[in-house]
């Protein structure tokens, strides 16, 4: 069953809040209301772009098998892929859900709020001069923004209180559904007649505050250019594989206190999107320019260098917004505990990803 409930949007030349009912994909009914905003909420809304808030939201995609009452199967399938030996590759999503926290790996679904009126999900066209992209209009898709630590919540704790961190999304409580969803995906990967690969991925109480995708056009290369920032916080991410009928599952991989802060592209080194002559996609983060002869002194100090060049590289190598981090509080596989892991301050100096046609 798939259910969407209470969607709020606002945007246009002034602060506007509109509530509407989304179409349900089954026979259940959603209700909504047009609700007034307080003076404090109105003062925090700029009215630029489009903001999206989903209240009491719950989504669950079923399987490709008929239900116990004989209802029609709901199929989410990706096809048209070939293996290297020419067999058809079929990816079937057996279950995809977004629910309130505490869903027990998607077994007990409940509503959750996504965003709120004073800090929504946003679709906007922003002035590139304000974000380091000179003289460009930039299309931005953004999750709720991070906030001052004195006003935010710890990004991982399920009992976080105001003033404990920089995330705006609030955890679930006894009288509040919260703004941190459980997200899960169960899928089957079939290669020819072999349907043995069944992968389950679940993230509990997930937060993506501070994430965004920015897109604009590059005149010189005539390509789409962008910046991508993914912040993903979850107290538990789990991965395991099961039999097709779910009767037996392998050891569960548990990543507790999981933090991913991934930065791909920035104002000095954007990511380019292209399609090559064979129709395959190309994603590239170009190398940062090398300093010219004599721009940087032999001792590496600013006093012996060209000041503008030295400041350019100093900003590039020290700006935390350009760097990616991965923290895992505890990593375990079944009953084996491997402790914590961290990759901190990773800087992407050059990246090129090309898709390939694997058909013979």
Coordinates of C-alpha atoms in Angstrom, one line a residue:
X1 CA 0.0 0.0 0.0
X2 CA 1.2 3.5 -0.8
X3 CA -0.2 6.4 1.1
X4 CA 0.6 10.1 0.9
X5 CA -0.9 12.5 3.4
X6 CA -1.0 16.2 3.9
X7 CA 1.4 18.1 1.7
X8 CA 2.1 21.7 2.3
X9 CA 3.9 24.0 -0.2
X10 CA 4.6 27.7 -0.2
X11 CA 6.4 30.1 -2.5
X12 CA 5.9 32.9 -5.0
X13 CA 6.3 36.6 -4.3
X14 CA 5.1 36.5 -0.8
X15 CA 4.7 34.0 2.1
X16 CA 2.0 31.7 1.0
X17 CA 1.0 28.3 2.6
X18 CA -1.2 26.0 0.6
X19 CA -2.3 22.6 1.9
X20 CA -3.6 20.0 -0.5
X21 CA -4.5 16.3 -0.6
X22 CA -2.2 14.0 -2.5
X23 CA -3.6 11.2 -4.6
X24 CA -3.7 7.9 -2.7
X25 CA -2.6 4.7 -4.5
X26 CA -5.1 2.6 -2.6
X27 CA -8.6 3.1 -1.3
X28 CA -7.7 4.8 2.0
X29 CA -8.5 8.5 2.5
X30 CA -6.1 11.3 3.4
X31 CA -7.3 14.5 5.0
X32 CA -5.7 17.9 5.2
X33 CA -6.5 21.4 6.4
X34 CA -5.6 25.0 5.5
X35 CA -3.9 26.3 8.6
X36 CA -2.9 29.8 9.6
X37 CA 0.7 30.6 10.5
X38 CA 1.8 32.3 13.6
X39 CA 3.6 35.7 13.5
X40 CA 6.9 34.0 14.3
X41 CA 6.5 31.4 11.5
X42 CA 5.5 34.2 9.0
X43 CA 8.6 36.3 9.9
X44 CA 10.9 33.4 9.1
X45 CA 9.5 32.8 5.6
X46 CA 11.1 34.7 2.8
X47 CA 8.6 33.7 0.1
X48 CA 11.3 32.9 -2.5
X49 CA 11.3 29.7 -4.4
X50 CA 9.1 26.7 -3.4
X51 CA 9.1 25.1 0.0
X52 CA 7.7 21.6 0.6
X53 CA 6.5 20.1 3.9
X54 CA 4.9 16.7 4.2
X55 CA 3.0 16.1 7.4
X56 CA 1.8 12.7 8.6
X57 CA 3.5 11.2 5.6
X58 CA 3.8 7.4 5.1
X59 CA 4.9 5.6 2.0
X60 CA 5.0 1.8 1.4
X61 CA 5.4 0.1 -1.9
X62 CA 4.3 -3.5 -1.9
X63 CA 5.7 -6.5 -3.8
X64 CA 5.3 -7.9 -7.3
X65 CA 3.2 -10.8 -5.7
X66 CA -0.6 -10.6 -5.3
X67 CA -1.7 -9.8 -1.7
X68 CA -3.4 -12.4 0.6
X69 CA -6.8 -11.0 -0.4
X70 CA -6.0 -11.3 -4.1
X71 CA -5.5 -7.6 -4.7
X72 CA -3.5 -6.6 -7.7
X73 CA 0.3 -6.9 -7.5
X74 CA 2.3 -3.6 -7.5
X75 CA 5.4 -3.9 -9.6
X76 CA 8.5 -1.7 -9.3
X77 CA 10.9 -3.2 -11.8
X78 CA 14.0 -2.1 -13.6
X79 CA 14.8 -4.0 -16.8
X80 CA 16.6 -3.6 -20.1
X81 CA 20.0 -4.5 -18.6
X82 CA 22.3 -7.3 -19.9
X83 CA 25.0 -9.1 -18.1
X84 CA 28.4 -9.6 -19.6
X85 CA 27.4 -13.1 -20.8
X86 CA 24.3 -11.7 -22.5
X87 CA 21.7 -12.8 -19.9
X88 CA 18.8 -10.4 -18.9
X89 CA 19.3 -8.6 -15.6
X90 CA 16.1 -7.8 -13.7
X91 CA 15.9 -5.7 -10.6
X92 CA 12.7 -6.0 -8.7
X93 CA 12.0 -3.8 -5.6
X94 CA 10.0 -5.9 -3.2
X95 CA 9.5 -3.3 -0.6
X96 CA 10.3 0.4 -0.5
X97 CA 9.1 2.4 2.5
X98 CA 9.4 5.8 4.3
X99 CA 7.9 5.7 7.8
X100 CA 8.0 7.1 11.2
X101 CA 10.9 5.9 13.4
X102 CA 10.5 2.7 15.3
X103 CA 9.2 0.8 12.2
X104 CA 11.1 -2.4 13.0
X105 CA 12.7 -2.7 9.5
X106 CA 9.4 -1.6 7.8
X107 CA 7.1 -4.1 9.6
X108 CA 5.2 -1.4 11.6
X109 CA 4.7 1.7 9.5
X110 CA 3.6 5.0 11.1
X111 CA 3.4 8.6 10.0
X112 CA 6.3 11.0 10.0
X113 CA 6.8 14.7 9.2
X114 CA 9.3 15.7 6.5
X115 CA 10.4 19.3 7.0
X116 CA 8.5 22.1 8.7
X117 CA 7.2 25.5 7.6
X118 CA 10.2 27.5 9.0
X119 CA 12.7 25.0 7.5
X120 CA 11.2 23.1 4.6
X121 CA 12.6 21.1 1.7
X122 CA 13.3 23.7 -1.0
X123 CA 13.3 24.1 -4.8
X124 CA 14.7 27.5 -5.7
X125 CA 16.7 29.5 -8.2
X126 CA 19.5 31.3 -6.2
X127 CA 21.9 34.0 -7.1
X128 CA 25.2 32.3 -7.9
X129 CA 27.2 35.4 -6.6
X130 CA 26.0 34.5 -3.1
X131 CA 27.3 31.0 -3.2
X132 CA 30.6 31.4 -5.1
X133 CA 29.3 30.8 -8.6
X134 CA 29.8 34.2 -10.3
X135 CA 27.1 35.7 -12.6
X136 CA 25.0 32.5 -12.7
X137 CA 21.4 31.6 -11.8
X138 CA 21.7 28.3 -9.9
X139 CA 18.9 25.8 -9.6
X140 CA 18.9 24.3 -6.0
X141 CA 17.2 21.3 -4.5
X142 CA 17.8 21.4 -0.8
X143 CA 16.8 19.5 2.4
X144 CA 16.2 21.5 5.6
X145 CA 19.2 23.6 6.4
X146 CA 21.5 23.1 9.3
X147 CA 21.0 25.6 12.2
X148 CA 22.9 27.2 15.0
X149 CA 23.8 24.6 17.6
X150 CA 21.9 26.6 20.2
X151 CA 18.7 26.1 18.2
X152 CA 19.2 22.7 16.7
X153 CA 19.2 19.0 17.8
X154 CA 21.9 16.3 17.9
X155 CA 21.7 14.6 14.5
X156 CA 21.9 11.0 15.8
X157 CA 20.3 10.9 19.3
X158 CA 16.7 9.7 19.4
X159 CA 16.2 11.7 22.5
X160 CA 17.9 14.9 21.4
X161 CA 16.8 18.2 22.9
X162 CA 17.0 21.8 21.7
X163 CA 20.5 23.1 21.8
X164 CA 22.2 19.7 21.5
X165 CA 23.3 20.0 17.8
X166 CA 23.0 21.5 14.4
X167 CA 20.2 19.5 12.8
X168 CA 16.8 21.1 12.4
X169 CA 14.8 17.9 12.1
X170 CA 13.4 16.9 15.5
X171 CA 13.3 13.3 16.8
X172 CA 10.1 11.4 17.6
X173 CA 8.7 11.7 21.1
X174 CA 5.6 10.4 23.0
X175 CA 3.4 13.3 21.7
X176 CA 5.2 14.1 18.4
X177 CA 5.7 11.9 15.2
X178 CA 9.1 13.5 14.6
X179 CA 10.8 14.6 11.4
X180 CA 13.3 11.7 11.1
X181 CA 12.0 8.8 8.9
X182 CA 12.9 5.2 8.8
X183 CA 13.8 4.4 5.2
X184 CA 14.1 0.9 3.8
X185 CA 14.6 -1.0 0.5
X186 CA 14.3 -4.7 -0.1
X187 CA 15.1 -5.8 -3.7
X188 CA 15.8 -8.9 -5.7
X189 CA 18.5 -9.0 -8.4
X190 CA 17.9 -11.6 -11.0
X191 CA 20.5 -12.6 -13.6
X192 CA 18.8 -14.9 -16.1
X193 CA 17.0 -17.6 -14.1
X194 CA 19.1 -17.0 -11.0
X195 CA 17.0 -15.0 -8.5
X196 CA 19.1 -15.8 -5.4
X197 CA 20.4 -12.2 -4.8
X198 CA 18.1 -10.5 -2.3
X199 CA 19.4 -7.4 -0.6
X200 CA 17.8 -5.5 2.3
X201 CA 18.9 -2.1 3.3
X202 CA 17.4 -0.2 6.2
X203 CA 18.2 3.2 7.9
X204 CA 16.6 4.1 11.2
X205 CA 15.6 7.7 12.2
X206 CA 17.5 9.1 9.1
X207 CA 18.4 12.8 8.8
X208 CA 19.7 14.5 5.7
X209 CA 19.7 18.1 6.9
X210 CA 22.2 20.4 5.1
X211 CA 22.1 18.3 1.9
X212 CA 21.6 20.0 -1.5
X213 CA 22.1 19.6 -5.3
X214 CA 22.9 22.8 -7.2
X215 CA 22.9 22.9 -11.0
X216 CA 23.9 25.5 -13.6
X217 CA 25.3 25.8 -17.1
X218 CA 28.9 26.2 -18.1
X219 CA 29.4 28.5 -21.2
X220 CA 32.9 27.4 -22.1
X221 CA 32.4 23.6 -22.0
X222 CA 28.6 23.8 -22.8
X223 CA 27.8 21.3 -20.1
X224 CA 25.6 21.1 -17.1
X225 CA 27.6 21.8 -13.9
X226 CA 26.8 21.2 -10.3
X227 CA 27.6 20.9 -6.6
X228 CA 26.3 17.9 -4.6
X229 CA 26.3 17.7 -0.8
X230 CA 24.9 14.7 1.0
X231 CA 24.7 14.7 4.8
X232 CA 23.3 11.4 6.0
X233 CA 22.9 10.7 9.8
X234 CA 21.4 7.5 11.2
X235 CA 21.8 5.7 14.6
X236 CA 21.6 2.4 12.7
X237 CA 22.1 1.4 9.1
X238 CA 21.7 -2.4 8.4
X239 CA 22.3 -4.5 5.3
X240 CA 21.6 -8.2 4.9
X241 CA 20.6 -10.8 2.3
X242 CA 17.7 -13.3 2.5
X243 CA 16.1 -16.1 0.6
X244 CA 13.6 -15.1 -2.0
X245 CA 10.7 -16.1 0.3
X246 CA 12.3 -14.4 3.3
X247 CA 12.5 -17.7 5.2
X248 CA 16.2 -17.5 5.9
X249 CA 18.5 -14.5 6.1
X250 CA 22.3 -14.2 6.3
X251 CA 24.3 -12.3 8.9
X252 CA 23.2 -8.7 9.3
X253 CA 25.7 -5.9 8.8
X254 CA 25.1 -3.2 11.3
X255 CA 26.5 0.3 11.1
X256 CA 25.7 2.1 14.3
X257 CA 25.9 5.9 14.7
X258 CA 26.5 6.3 11.0
X259 CA 27.5 9.7 9.7
X260 CA 28.2 10.5 6.0
X261 CA 29.1 14.0 5.0
X262 CA 29.9 13.8 1.3
X263 CA 30.9 16.8 -0.8
X264 CA 31.2 16.4 -4.6
X265 CA 32.0 19.6 -6.4
X266 CA 32.5 23.1 -5.0
X267 CA 32.8 26.7 -6.3
X268 CA 36.5 26.1 -7.1
X269 CA 36.0 22.6 -8.6
X270 CA 32.5 21.9 -9.8
X271 CA 31.3 18.6 -11.0
X272 CA 30.5 18.3 -14.8
X273 CA 27.8 16.1 -16.3
X274 CA 28.0 15.0 -19.9
X275 CA 27.1 12.2 -22.4
X276 CA 29.9 10.8 -24.6
X277 CA 29.7 9.8 -28.2
X278 CA 28.5 6.2 -27.3
X279 CA 25.6 7.5 -25.2
X280 CA 27.1 6.7 -21.8
X281 CA 27.1 9.2 -18.9
X282 CA 30.2 11.0 -17.8
X283 CA 30.5 12.6 -14.3
X284 CA 33.8 14.5 -13.8
X285 CA 35.3 16.6 -11.1
X286 CA 38.2 18.4 -12.9
X287 CA 41.6 18.7 -11.2
X288 CA 42.3 22.0 -9.5
X289 CA 44.7 24.2 -11.6
X290 CA 48.4 23.9 -10.9
X291 CA 50.2 27.0 -9.6
X292 CA 52.2 28.8 -12.2
X293 CA 56.0 29.2 -12.0
X294 CA 56.9 31.3 -9.1
X295 CA 53.4 31.7 -7.8
X296 CA 54.2 29.7 -4.6
X297 CA 57.5 30.3 -2.9
X298 CA 60.0 27.5 -2.4
X299 CA 59.3 27.6 1.4
X300 CA 55.6 27.5 0.9
X301 CA 55.0 30.7 2.9
X302 CA 52.7 33.5 1.8
X303 CA 55.4 36.1 2.2
X304 CA 57.5 34.5 -0.6
X305 CA 54.5 33.8 -2.8
X306 CA 52.0 35.6 -5.0
X307 CA 49.4 36.6 -2.3
X308 CA 46.4 35.9 -4.5
X309 CA 47.6 32.5 -5.6
X310 CA 48.6 31.6 -2.0
X311 CA 45.2 32.6 -0.7
X312 CA 43.5 30.5 -3.4
X313 CA 45.3 27.3 -2.5
X314 CA 45.0 28.0 1.2
X315 CA 41.2 28.3 0.9
X316 CA 41.1 25.2 -1.2
X317 CA 43.0 23.0 1.1
X318 CA 41.6 24.3 4.4
X319 CA 37.9 24.9 3.7
X320 CA 35.9 22.1 5.5
X321 CA 33.0 22.5 3.1
X322 CA 35.2 20.9 0.4
X323 CA 35.9 17.8 2.4
X324 CA 34.0 14.6 3.0
X325 CA 33.8 12.6 6.3
X326 CA 32.6 9.1 7.2
X327 CA 32.1 8.0 10.8
X328 CA 30.8 4.7 12.0
X329 CA 30.4 4.4 15.8
X330 CA 30.4 0.6 15.7
X331 CA 30.6 -1.8 12.8
X332 CA 29.5 -5.5 13.2
X333 CA 28.6 -8.5 11.1
X334 CA 26.4 -11.0 12.9
X335 CA 28.0 -11.7 16.2
X336 CA 31.4 -10.3 15.2
X337 CA 32.2 -6.8 16.4
X338 CA 34.8 -4.7 14.4
X339 CA 34.6 -1.5 16.5
X340 CA 34.5 2.0 15.1
X341 CA 35.8 3.4 11.8
X342 CA 36.4 6.8 10.4
X343 CA 37.5 8.5 7.2
X344 CA 38.0 12.2 8.0
X345 CA 38.9 15.2 5.8
X346 CA 38.8 13.4 2.4
X347 CA 39.3 15.9 -0.5
X348 CA 38.3 14.9 -4.0
X349 CA 41.0 16.4 -6.2
X350 CA 40.0 14.6 -9.4
X351 CA 37.1 12.2 -10.1
X352 CA 35.8 10.7 -13.3
X353 CA 32.9 8.2 -13.5
X354 CA 31.8 6.7 -16.9
X355 CA 29.0 4.3 -17.4
X356 CA 29.7 1.4 -19.8
X357 CA 27.5 -0.8 -22.0
X358 CA 27.9 -4.3 -20.8
X359 CA 25.9 -5.9 -23.6
X360 CA 28.0 -8.1 -25.9

